[in-house]
XYZ file of C-alpha atoms in Angstrom:
732
model
C 33.739 135.547 118.185
C 34.832 138.742 116.518
C 32.901 140.177 113.601
C 34.419 141.101 110.235
C 34.968 144.801 109.582
C 32.151 146.629 107.844
C 34.373 147.835 105.034
C 36.184 145.106 103.150
C 39.795 145.830 102.245
C 40.678 145.913 98.568
C 42.835 143.123 97.245
C 44.863 142.485 94.099
C 41.835 140.641 92.687
C 39.816 143.815 92.945
C 42.531 145.575 90.962
C 42.146 143.178 88.059
C 38.336 143.177 88.265
C 38.305 146.970 88.100
C 40.503 146.987 85.052
C 38.345 144.367 83.336
C 35.378 146.660 83.905
C 37.325 149.604 82.535
C 38.259 147.503 79.516
C 34.613 146.649 78.799
C 33.707 150.324 78.970
C 36.576 151.230 76.711
C 35.552 148.517 74.247
C 32.044 149.967 74.118
C 33.497 153.382 73.279
C 35.693 151.822 70.666
C 32.746 150.042 69.023
C 30.975 153.383 68.605
C 33.855 154.592 66.481
C 34.088 151.351 64.526
C 33.139 152.903 61.187
C 35.746 155.599 61.627
C 38.348 153.042 62.624
C 37.701 150.981 59.476
C 39.011 153.865 57.423
C 42.418 153.391 59.020
C 44.923 150.621 58.519
C 45.493 149.838 62.193
C 42.865 149.450 64.921
C 42.928 151.722 67.915
C 44.165 149.941 71.058
C 43.157 150.882 74.567
C 45.842 150.805 77.211
C 45.344 150.123 80.899
C 44.882 153.795 81.675
C 42.543 154.406 78.742
C 45.073 156.313 76.612
C 44.635 155.588 72.909
C 47.486 154.389 70.775
C 47.950 156.522 67.647
C 46.086 155.191 64.650
C 47.635 154.169 61.368
C 47.204 157.692 60.021
C 50.324 158.531 61.946
C 52.215 155.510 60.618
C 54.594 155.565 57.648
C 53.194 154.779 54.239
C 54.967 151.429 54.246
C 52.346 150.212 56.694
C 49.417 150.933 54.385
C 47.629 147.847 53.111
C 44.835 147.016 50.703
C 41.307 146.377 51.893
C 41.706 142.595 52.148
C 44.863 142.836 54.250
C 43.244 145.515 56.355
C 40.242 143.292 57.044
C 42.475 140.328 57.915
C 44.585 142.466 60.212
C 41.477 143.867 61.819
C 40.160 140.374 62.552
C 43.476 139.274 64.013
C 43.821 142.259 66.294
C 40.235 143.056 67.218
C 40.557 141.067 70.412
C 43.207 143.481 71.580
C 40.684 146.288 71.812
C 39.455 144.785 75.072
C 42.729 143.381 76.329
C 44.468 144.453 79.488
C 48.223 144.212 79.555
C 50.270 144.261 82.758
C 54.035 144.054 82.804
C 54.706 141.343 85.375
C 57.854 141.162 87.456
C 60.512 138.676 86.455
C 59.820 135.180 87.721
C 63.477 134.343 88.126
C 65.123 135.753 91.242
C 68.217 137.779 90.571
C 71.418 137.605 92.553
C 71.178 139.244 95.938
C 71.534 143.004 96.000
C 71.634 144.697 99.326
C 70.009 148.011 100.058
C 72.089 151.139 100.088
C 71.306 151.970 103.696
C 72.398 148.580 105.032
C 74.606 149.622 107.876
C 76.433 147.541 110.416
C 76.294 148.185 114.090
C 76.474 146.362 117.380
C 74.808 147.292 120.616
C 73.207 145.960 123.737
C 69.529 145.875 124.610
C 67.651 144.150 127.383
C 64.072 143.498 126.300
C 61.173 143.785 128.720
C 58.124 141.605 128.328
C 56.178 143.007 131.263
C 54.909 145.959 129.210
C 51.377 146.923 130.150
C 49.541 147.773 126.959
C 46.076 149.048 126.103
C 43.109 146.800 126.698
C 41.868 146.492 123.116
C 43.068 146.497 119.553
C 41.066 149.601 118.738
C 42.662 151.506 121.613
C 46.089 150.302 120.506
C 45.690 151.466 116.949
C 43.375 154.452 117.212
C 43.368 155.465 120.886
C 44.639 158.683 122.427
C 47.680 156.946 123.886
C 48.925 156.008 120.432
C 50.550 158.141 117.750
C 50.050 155.472 115.106
C 46.806 156.833 113.716
C 48.379 157.003 110.287
C 51.313 154.783 109.472
C 53.710 155.637 106.677
C 55.244 152.907 104.526
C 58.841 151.786 104.921
C 61.164 152.351 102.013
C 62.850 148.977 102.502
C 59.641 146.957 102.076
C 58.670 147.681 98.504
C 55.220 146.642 97.287
C 54.816 143.368 95.464
C 52.410 142.364 92.713
C 52.438 138.719 93.809
C 52.096 137.177 97.242
C 54.958 135.188 98.725
C 53.166 131.934 97.926
C 52.689 132.955 94.303
C 56.319 133.985 94.042
C 57.410 130.664 95.544
C 55.265 128.783 93.043
C 56.810 130.762 90.190
C 60.325 130.154 91.413
C 59.565 126.463 91.574
C 58.369 126.562 87.960
C 55.487 124.427 89.110
C 57.722 122.151 91.141
C 55.714 122.400 94.347
C 52.299 122.283 92.770
C 50.459 119.008 92.388
C 48.704 120.358 89.274
C 51.929 120.225 87.289
C 50.643 117.490 84.959
C 53.183 115.102 86.387
C 52.765 111.726 88.008
C 52.127 113.016 91.515
C 50.427 110.689 94.028
C 47.344 111.832 95.885
C 47.649 109.532 98.886
C 50.220 108.714 101.510
C 52.225 105.533 100.825
C 51.075 102.341 102.502
C 52.163 101.857 106.095
C 55.094 99.516 106.485
C 54.077 96.302 108.236
C 56.151 93.771 110.107
C 55.782 91.244 107.299
C 56.132 93.712 104.438
C 57.754 92.533 101.210
C 61.180 94.033 100.667
C 64.189 93.347 98.498
C 67.883 93.347 99.345
C 69.481 93.889 102.738
C 67.142 93.676 105.770
C 66.533 97.132 107.148
C 67.764 96.025 110.564
C 71.232 95.451 109.082
C 71.671 99.051 107.913
C 73.721 101.569 109.897
C 71.694 103.912 112.082
C 72.406 106.645 114.570
C 73.090 106.859 117.430
C 74.353 103.266 117.430
C 76.883 103.714 114.624
C 78.122 107.141 115.743
C 81.127 108.015 117.806
C 80.437 109.961 120.989
C 80.421 113.718 120.473
C 82.713 116.046 122.368
C 81.033 118.896 124.343
C 79.432 121.445 122.034
C 81.408 124.667 121.519
C 81.304 127.578 119.083
C 83.947 127.782 116.354
C 84.633 130.058 113.389
C 82.371 127.898 111.219
C 79.819 126.790 113.854
C 77.800 129.345 115.820
C 76.133 128.112 119.008
C 73.382 130.509 120.085
C 73.368 129.512 123.760
C 75.861 129.040 126.557
C 78.692 126.646 125.640
C 80.483 124.298 126.233
C 77.226 122.408 126.422
C 76.140 118.859 127.098
C 72.468 117.952 127.214
C 70.977 117.517 130.687
C 67.250 117.508 129.914
C 66.826 121.262 130.461
C 66.610 124.123 127.915
C 70.052 125.681 127.319
C 70.692 129.133 128.758
C 70.833 131.973 126.191
C 74.235 133.503 125.618
C 75.193 136.293 126.109
C 72.984 137.422 128.974
C 71.802 140.593 127.195
C 70.760 141.239 123.612
C 73.600 142.035 121.214
C 72.340 143.929 118.209
C 73.889 143.533 114.772
C 72.131 145.090 111.802
C 74.072 144.082 108.688
C 74.027 141.894 105.591
C 75.592 138.864 107.271
C 73.110 138.388 110.110
C 69.354 138.126 110.543
C 67.839 141.599 110.898
C 65.973 141.066 114.138
C 62.514 142.544 114.836
C 63.736 143.772 118.257
C 66.730 145.652 116.822
C 67.087 149.325 117.687
C 67.766 149.901 113.987
C 64.388 148.469 112.993
C 62.458 151.741 112.672
C 59.152 152.651 111.087
C 57.981 156.073 109.859
C 54.600 157.145 111.249
C 52.397 160.226 111.201
C 50.608 161.264 114.366
C 47.314 163.106 114.832
C 49.141 166.408 114.748
C 50.121 165.643 111.172
C 53.840 165.564 111.919
C 55.883 162.665 110.635
C 58.189 160.874 113.002
C 60.062 157.589 113.243
C 59.238 154.969 115.844
C 61.120 151.911 116.951
C 59.157 149.146 115.300
C 59.570 146.706 118.193
C 57.750 149.184 120.439
C 54.878 149.220 117.960
C 54.849 145.403 117.806
C 54.890 145.107 121.589
C 52.148 147.673 122.029
C 49.617 146.036 119.716
C 50.399 142.397 120.500
C 49.676 143.010 124.166
C 46.170 144.166 123.290
C 43.174 141.897 123.736
C 42.826 139.933 120.464
C 39.447 138.145 120.573
C 39.284 136.864 116.976
C 40.857 136.577 113.508
C 39.790 140.035 112.309
C 41.464 141.711 115.264
C 44.547 139.545 114.675
C 44.646 140.782 111.095
C 44.350 144.380 112.263
C 47.224 143.914 114.703
C 49.551 142.409 112.097
C 48.778 145.142 109.573
C 49.554 147.856 112.125
C 53.286 147.338 111.698
C 52.924 146.109 108.096
C 50.674 148.914 106.871
C 52.244 149.026 103.431
C 50.523 145.717 102.701
C 47.094 146.559 104.086
C 45.650 146.567 100.556
C 47.539 143.433 99.477
C 47.207 140.927 102.323
C 43.598 139.801 102.621
C 43.819 137.084 105.379
C 40.876 135.187 103.860
C 42.361 131.797 104.665
C 42.986 132.799 108.284
C 39.430 134.119 108.637
C 37.948 130.963 107.146
C 40.024 128.717 109.369
C 38.726 130.283 112.573
C 35.161 130.985 111.450
C 34.390 127.806 109.494
C 37.071 125.144 109.754
C 37.304 124.701 113.521
C 34.565 124.603 116.135
C 33.768 127.230 118.733
C 35.567 125.388 121.531
C 38.836 125.186 119.605
C 38.547 128.823 118.582
C 37.922 130.025 122.100
C 40.854 128.002 123.431
C 43.214 129.417 120.802
C 42.353 133.082 121.336
C 41.937 132.883 125.095
C 45.034 130.801 125.861
C 47.328 129.658 123.019
C 47.533 133.016 121.271
C 48.354 134.833 124.495
C 51.167 132.390 125.174
C 52.403 132.861 121.603
C 52.487 136.626 122.162
C 54.498 136.148 125.361
C 56.861 133.813 123.502
C 57.315 136.193 120.546
C 57.953 139.238 122.753
C 60.579 137.300 124.686
C 62.791 137.452 121.593
C 65.422 139.869 122.989
C 65.797 137.643 126.058
C 65.998 134.286 124.271
C 67.880 135.121 121.064
C 70.555 137.381 122.496
C 73.342 136.582 120.052
C 73.403 137.788 116.402
C 72.162 134.972 114.162
C 74.442 134.456 111.135
C 72.968 133.926 107.686
C 73.955 130.733 105.881
C 75.093 132.349 102.640
C 76.013 130.538 99.472
C 79.564 129.492 98.774
C 80.528 128.788 102.376
C 80.098 125.792 104.670
C 78.733 126.956 108.004
C 76.610 125.666 110.892
C 74.223 127.277 113.380
C 72.827 125.550 116.468
C 69.652 126.817 118.173
C 67.814 125.629 121.213
C 64.305 124.402 120.418
C 63.009 127.146 122.684
C 64.766 129.788 120.581
C 63.282 128.286 117.418
C 59.772 128.415 118.896
C 60.322 132.113 119.678
C 61.480 132.833 116.114
C 58.519 130.953 114.633
C 56.114 132.879 116.869
C 57.536 136.071 115.373
C 57.132 134.608 111.893
C 53.475 133.891 112.726
C 52.962 137.538 113.691
C 54.906 138.663 110.569
C 57.448 140.762 112.483
C 60.653 140.065 110.551
C 61.787 143.258 108.780
C 62.691 143.456 105.092
C 61.354 139.957 104.433
C 58.128 140.960 102.700
C 59.600 142.709 99.644
C 60.184 140.191 96.888
C 61.530 142.243 93.965
C 64.763 141.227 92.294
C 66.524 144.201 93.863
C 65.282 143.560 97.401
C 67.806 142.506 100.019
C 66.336 139.061 100.607
C 65.326 138.170 97.052
C 67.584 135.085 97.225
C 65.987 133.858 100.447
C 62.667 132.076 100.958
C 59.877 134.002 102.669
C 59.603 133.583 106.437
C 56.639 135.705 107.594
C 53.401 133.707 107.614
C 51.294 136.245 105.707
C 51.321 134.081 102.565
C 49.835 131.212 104.568
C 47.020 133.446 105.833
C 46.403 135.057 102.452
C 44.204 134.168 99.494
C 40.995 132.275 98.904
C 40.523 129.400 101.386
C 42.118 126.241 100.073
C 41.832 122.802 101.736
C 45.607 122.329 101.724
C 46.242 125.666 103.420
C 43.633 124.976 106.055
C 45.299 121.669 106.875
C 48.658 123.420 107.020
C 47.243 125.783 109.619
C 46.138 122.797 111.672
C 49.756 121.552 111.704
C 51.035 125.002 112.700
C 48.426 125.453 115.422
C 49.219 122.040 116.868
C 52.901 122.975 117.017
C 52.224 126.215 118.881
C 49.801 124.497 121.239
C 52.575 122.054 122.147
C 55.469 124.502 122.601
C 53.368 126.983 124.584
C 52.191 124.222 126.908
C 55.557 122.542 127.510
C 58.866 124.244 126.779
C 60.960 122.040 124.421
C 64.360 121.258 125.893
C 66.521 120.074 122.989
C 68.701 121.666 120.329
C 68.722 121.801 116.512
C 71.646 122.324 114.126
C 71.445 123.639 110.553
C 74.487 122.869 108.409
C 75.065 124.466 105.010
C 77.490 122.134 103.270
C 79.427 123.242 100.195
C 81.585 120.798 98.232
C 84.372 122.624 96.429
C 85.433 119.696 94.238
C 83.079 116.882 93.244
C 84.304 113.489 92.019
C 85.165 112.848 88.366
C 82.429 110.289 87.936
C 83.689 108.869 84.643
C 86.974 107.851 86.292
C 85.697 106.019 89.385
C 85.853 102.265 89.896
C 83.775 102.364 93.110
C 81.174 99.602 93.335
C 77.594 100.099 94.507
C 76.959 99.440 98.199
C 74.115 97.704 100.052
C 70.452 98.335 99.211
C 67.168 97.818 101.045
C 64.168 98.620 98.853
C 60.477 98.447 99.753
C 57.238 99.695 98.215
C 55.718 100.253 101.660
C 56.751 102.843 104.204
C 57.904 106.467 104.262
C 61.173 108.213 104.943
C 59.888 110.055 108.012
C 58.145 107.006 109.537
C 60.661 104.273 108.793
C 64.004 106.007 108.302
C 64.762 106.240 112.025
C 68.441 106.984 112.601
C 69.290 107.270 108.902
C 70.227 110.279 106.771
C 66.740 111.161 105.496
C 66.429 112.942 102.152
C 64.260 116.039 101.701
C 63.296 116.334 98.021
C 63.955 120.027 98.238
C 63.465 123.212 96.297
C 66.574 125.358 96.088
C 64.545 127.873 98.114
C 64.186 125.782 101.266
C 60.673 124.639 102.093
C 59.350 125.342 98.593
C 55.681 126.273 98.875
C 55.237 125.325 102.533
C 53.835 128.801 103.275
C 51.909 128.852 100.005
C 50.074 126.322 97.863
C 52.730 123.591 97.652
C 52.005 120.342 99.469
C 54.269 117.526 98.311
C 57.187 115.754 99.973
C 59.247 118.704 101.176
C 56.312 120.855 102.228
C 54.739 117.996 104.158
C 58.001 117.329 106.004
C 58.280 121.010 106.991
C 54.676 120.960 108.227
C 54.987 117.925 110.468
C 58.404 119.188 111.657
C 57.792 122.991 111.792
C 61.222 123.713 113.302
C 62.550 123.181 109.769
C 60.775 126.381 108.707
C 63.445 128.389 110.559
C 65.877 127.295 107.823
C 64.012 129.745 105.566
C 65.028 132.600 107.864
C 68.757 131.970 107.580
C 69.455 129.981 104.366
C 70.138 131.598 101.020
C 69.011 129.585 97.987
C 71.169 126.534 97.324
C 73.784 126.396 94.591
C 74.414 123.259 92.511
C 77.202 122.064 94.843
C 75.390 122.789 98.126
C 72.893 121.217 100.482
C 71.380 121.959 103.888
C 71.431 119.342 106.667
C 68.890 119.761 109.479
C 69.876 117.857 112.625
C 67.453 117.279 115.472
C 64.151 118.751 114.221
C 61.285 117.272 116.205
C 58.143 115.874 114.644
C 54.895 117.260 116.102
C 52.136 115.987 113.785
C 50.973 112.910 111.910
C 49.209 113.203 108.564
C 47.217 111.428 105.883
C 46.952 111.976 102.156
C 49.356 113.695 99.811
C 49.286 116.809 97.643
C 45.666 117.950 97.282
C 44.429 115.225 99.670
C 46.859 116.151 102.471
C 45.211 116.180 105.895
C 46.486 116.813 109.414
C 45.718 113.602 111.283
C 46.686 113.985 114.924
C 49.331 115.043 117.391
C 52.568 113.040 117.199
C 54.914 112.224 120.078
C 58.465 111.970 118.752
C 60.367 109.371 120.800
C 63.601 109.456 118.796
C 66.649 109.283 121.098
C 68.892 112.337 121.490
C 72.638 112.712 121.149
C 74.690 114.314 123.915
C 74.214 117.756 122.307
C 70.457 117.445 122.892
C 69.563 116.845 119.226
C 67.110 114.150 118.190
C 68.950 111.569 116.073
C 67.064 112.676 112.987
C 69.225 114.094 110.211
C 67.379 115.424 107.173
C 69.353 116.574 104.125
C 67.762 118.991 101.648
C 68.963 118.460 98.078
C 67.227 120.118 95.145
C 66.849 118.258 91.850
C 66.635 119.756 88.394
C 63.188 120.287 86.902
C 62.529 118.457 83.629
C 59.556 118.781 81.305
C 60.504 115.753 79.245
C 62.720 112.704 79.186
C 65.542 113.467 76.795
C 67.405 116.263 78.565
C 67.767 114.485 81.903
C 69.825 111.695 80.307
C 72.361 114.168 78.893
C 75.778 113.839 80.484
C 75.780 117.315 82.027
C 72.366 116.725 83.636
C 73.397 113.363 85.051
C 76.629 114.819 86.453
C 74.783 117.729 88.006
C 72.383 115.421 89.825
C 75.260 113.189 90.932
C 77.130 116.194 92.313
C 74.043 117.392 94.184
C 73.294 113.968 95.692
C 76.946 113.444 96.627
C 77.031 116.863 98.298
C 74.130 115.763 100.481
C 75.385 112.265 101.250
C 79.084 112.832 101.911
C 80.492 113.558 105.353
C 83.714 115.603 105.255
C 84.659 114.623 108.820
C 83.758 110.931 109.201
C 85.841 108.738 106.899
C 85.018 105.260 108.226
C 81.911 103.738 106.597
C 80.956 101.903 109.785
C 80.221 105.257 111.447
C 78.026 106.567 108.599
C 74.255 105.953 108.775
C 72.543 104.690 105.627
C 70.768 107.109 103.296
C 66.966 106.842 103.463
C 65.433 108.138 100.267
C 62.875 107.581 97.521
C 61.773 109.029 94.198
C 63.876 112.184 94.464
C 63.330 114.634 91.630
C 60.416 112.659 90.189
C 56.729 113.539 90.247
C 56.447 117.331 90.100
C 60.072 117.674 89.002
C 59.587 115.304 86.056
C 62.527 112.966 86.713
C 62.817 109.417 85.396
C 62.470 107.097 88.393
C 64.955 104.506 87.207
C 67.605 107.100 86.411
C 67.157 109.049 89.653
C 67.299 105.874 91.743
C 70.522 104.781 90.034
C 72.035 108.248 90.466
C 71.371 108.098 94.214
C 72.902 104.628 94.453
C 76.045 105.883 92.700
C 76.354 109.018 94.878
C 75.765 107.035 98.079
C 78.410 104.484 97.062
C 80.998 107.226 96.620
C 79.924 108.690 99.991
C 80.399 105.235 101.615
C 76.768 104.834 102.604
C 74.231 102.059 102.072
C 70.769 102.996 100.771
C 67.263 102.406 102.125
C 64.815 103.192 99.314
C 61.028 103.545 99.546
C 59.333 103.520 96.133
C 56.006 105.098 97.196
C 53.901 101.956 96.570
C 55.564 101.305 93.208
C 56.133 97.533 93.336
C 57.524 97.392 89.802
C 60.197 99.939 90.687
C 60.956 98.014 93.878
C 61.614 94.834 91.942
C 63.412 96.479 89.027
C 65.704 98.492 91.288
C 66.678 95.409 93.268
C 67.331 93.399 90.100
C 69.545 96.016 88.475
C 71.403 96.526 91.759
C 71.906 92.759 92.086
C 72.994 92.550 88.452
C 75.578 95.351 88.780
C 76.964 94.095 92.123
C 76.635 90.297 91.959
C 75.875 88.948 88.506
C 78.050 91.283 86.488
C 79.938 93.571 88.909
C 81.070 96.884 87.409
C 82.150 100.224 88.845
C 80.740 103.727 88.606
C 82.695 104.695 85.488
C 81.224 101.812 83.482
C 77.701 102.584 84.754
C 78.194 106.162 83.556
C 79.213 104.838 80.143
C 76.057 102.725 79.973
C 73.856 105.735 80.797
C 75.571 107.767 78.076
C 75.120 104.921 75.562
C 71.456 104.643 76.505
C 70.945 108.365 75.926
C 72.614 108.206 72.517
C 71.268 104.870 71.232
C 67.771 104.856 72.677
C 66.552 108.171 74.113
C 67.736 110.417 71.269
C 66.695 108.054 68.471
C 63.301 107.046 69.814
C 62.298 110.271 71.512
C 58.559 109.986 70.845
C 58.243 106.210 70.761
C 57.893 103.521 73.345
C 61.389 102.405 74.115
C 63.466 100.214 76.376
C 63.819 101.436 79.935
C 67.296 102.226 81.246
C 67.453 99.041 83.293
C 66.255 96.884 80.386
C 68.910 98.418 78.177
C 71.724 97.700 80.651
C 70.708 94.036 80.902
C 70.419 93.653 77.142
C 73.869 95.127 76.557
C 75.370 92.273 78.550
C 73.121 89.340 77.700
C 73.579 89.825 73.956
C 69.903 90.433 73.081
C 70.542 94.038 72.038
C 71.405 93.026 68.484
C 70.984 96.344 66.713
C 71.276 99.711 68.438
C 70.140 101.521 65.290
C 66.571 100.411 65.865
C 64.524 99.238 68.780
C 64.260 95.419 68.991
C 60.988 94.071 67.581
C 60.339 91.795 70.542
C 62.466 92.879 73.483
C 62.964 90.191 76.100
C 60.939 90.663 79.254
C 63.195 92.423 81.735
C 61.384 91.157 84.783
C 61.474 87.555 83.596
C 65.134 87.602 82.580
C 66.172 89.328 85.791
C 64.143 86.940 87.935
C 66.001 84.015 86.443
C 69.294 85.711 87.245
C 70.952 85.824 83.838
C 74.701 85.433 84.167
C 76.728 87.229 81.548
C 79.600 84.792 81.995
C 77.388 81.800 81.138
C 76.198 83.499 77.954
C 79.477 84.855 76.619
C 82.031 82.733 78.414
C 83.289 85.872 80.147
C 81.970 89.217 81.278
C 81.623 91.648 78.426
C 83.196 95.068 78.829
C 80.456 97.728 78.529
C 82.715 99.785 76.301
C 82.933 96.930 73.767
C 79.686 97.190 71.838
């Protein structure tokens, strides 16, 4: 096993520690002058660089105070004498701004993977055959104060962190058994693909659908052939800037002291073909062509994984076999991904289809952190509106159990794809809905529902449209600290991570549908207890385009830090629009050809959503999209029963359409949520029942003894038997 370097690289933590030390020294100096300072009206402050702020002697007379006020002010501000203030970058990403030197060009390049490189990392980086003894930073990759994982966590506003003080589970839901208790329609009666789908025509490229291999194509059990035959370079704002592009250059300074520019792909090829015996050499290789970040990326998690987390046998196998195959796969990029890869930019519906082999090549490059211009995360950087793709943020930082388990998932994926070449295809569809329904005017009734407390979307939603509880930056904190529903799905199906390479952050009327991503791992736990369990063999059938019949739709919910705002009309409509965008199919109009939606507590937990409201919103959106719903409540038996009862009440006992349900939600917000904000109050479902059964006598105050919702619903209260006829929800 390799040994760590003798000299430890400085990290951002060292920066703060140094300044704390400087602050303590400055405070000591300040204390020596305390008597002199007391003669002034304003204490001397020490800045980060040790420069003193002018004392109150230089202030206008209006700032002079008496001795008592001076003493009070001194007590209030004395803590500032030892404070250290850093102006942090904005936590909210700004709209995309491209760099001024973003040119557009096309060319042809045939990559060669038979390059014979030096025999060791040291020879690669410091040997006589190399002119990379001193690497100059690139202008396009500006430094960042925060790592990609920290930035992702900030963008999520805590949404992908299980320490968000929300009701986030810490274990995987119970496994669904043959005799599990469910409510509603049997799961076997729900539409599933491929059985409910019409046969697809041969796959071809169109103006809105780019196929990155030879087409027309029909799956024959073999990997598709890349198309065109040689690499076509396109370096512009509408396509992925490829590591192997001729325009991807890097300024370097040789031993003669002269500065020159090298083709970065040559540098990448040269060092990756070195012998890499351990994690420290792997770090050194990656930093060779990312030298600007040599003092910011610390690779502590990567080091710990290989030196502590796994045994010697696993480590030897990875560095002697798997890593070498990953290098070969990554360097085959110009031969596998020969066509320019379009970016899925906001405001436009567009699809891209990859072969699984191409995706494995792209992910190998992400592992080695080769994608240009994807490390800078400032508001003005070109890809500020895109998630990170290079894996440095997964390698970085103090070892964390979640990150170590994430690495196990990633390593299992690469072990699989470097052993056996995957043969299928995967499609990513960015879907934009220009005009959403006017929800308050719809008479559509709710459709079928299967609801169970046991089971998970990924295990039991076979053939259905499976919901990813997404962040608007796809994958959320999958390459950082996040480890809830979306991150876990991306880890067990790593091909989804490629969506981060091509997908700009989602707008309120957009979603991303991932068709055909294979599952490679099984897991246990959830959030901080997440654990890689074992290898998983995905036996899902394929369609005739070679895609597994697994469609996953990423829809991002709003983040709420309380109850009241989410019941406001504009919030409800926004969530309805987002869910409808994910559930609707603009091509298929017949409900019998639409698989059911498989979902759960979308927008709850870390995002703070009300479970009853979010479940009802999804039922409404699915009804308008002509789909039934399969709902897993994450072991919440009360929600299982309550959701079935309200669904049965609104479809069988007292049938009403979407417009009337919207009215009831608005009435609930006005009569209950707003008036009893900090008190225990009726739930949404209780309120709806009470409106119709007549027990909601006074909406100005909460009933003293509200009827038990579960009991009344179990008995199947019929509004017609109580009032003689169904009461209009508007008439109260």
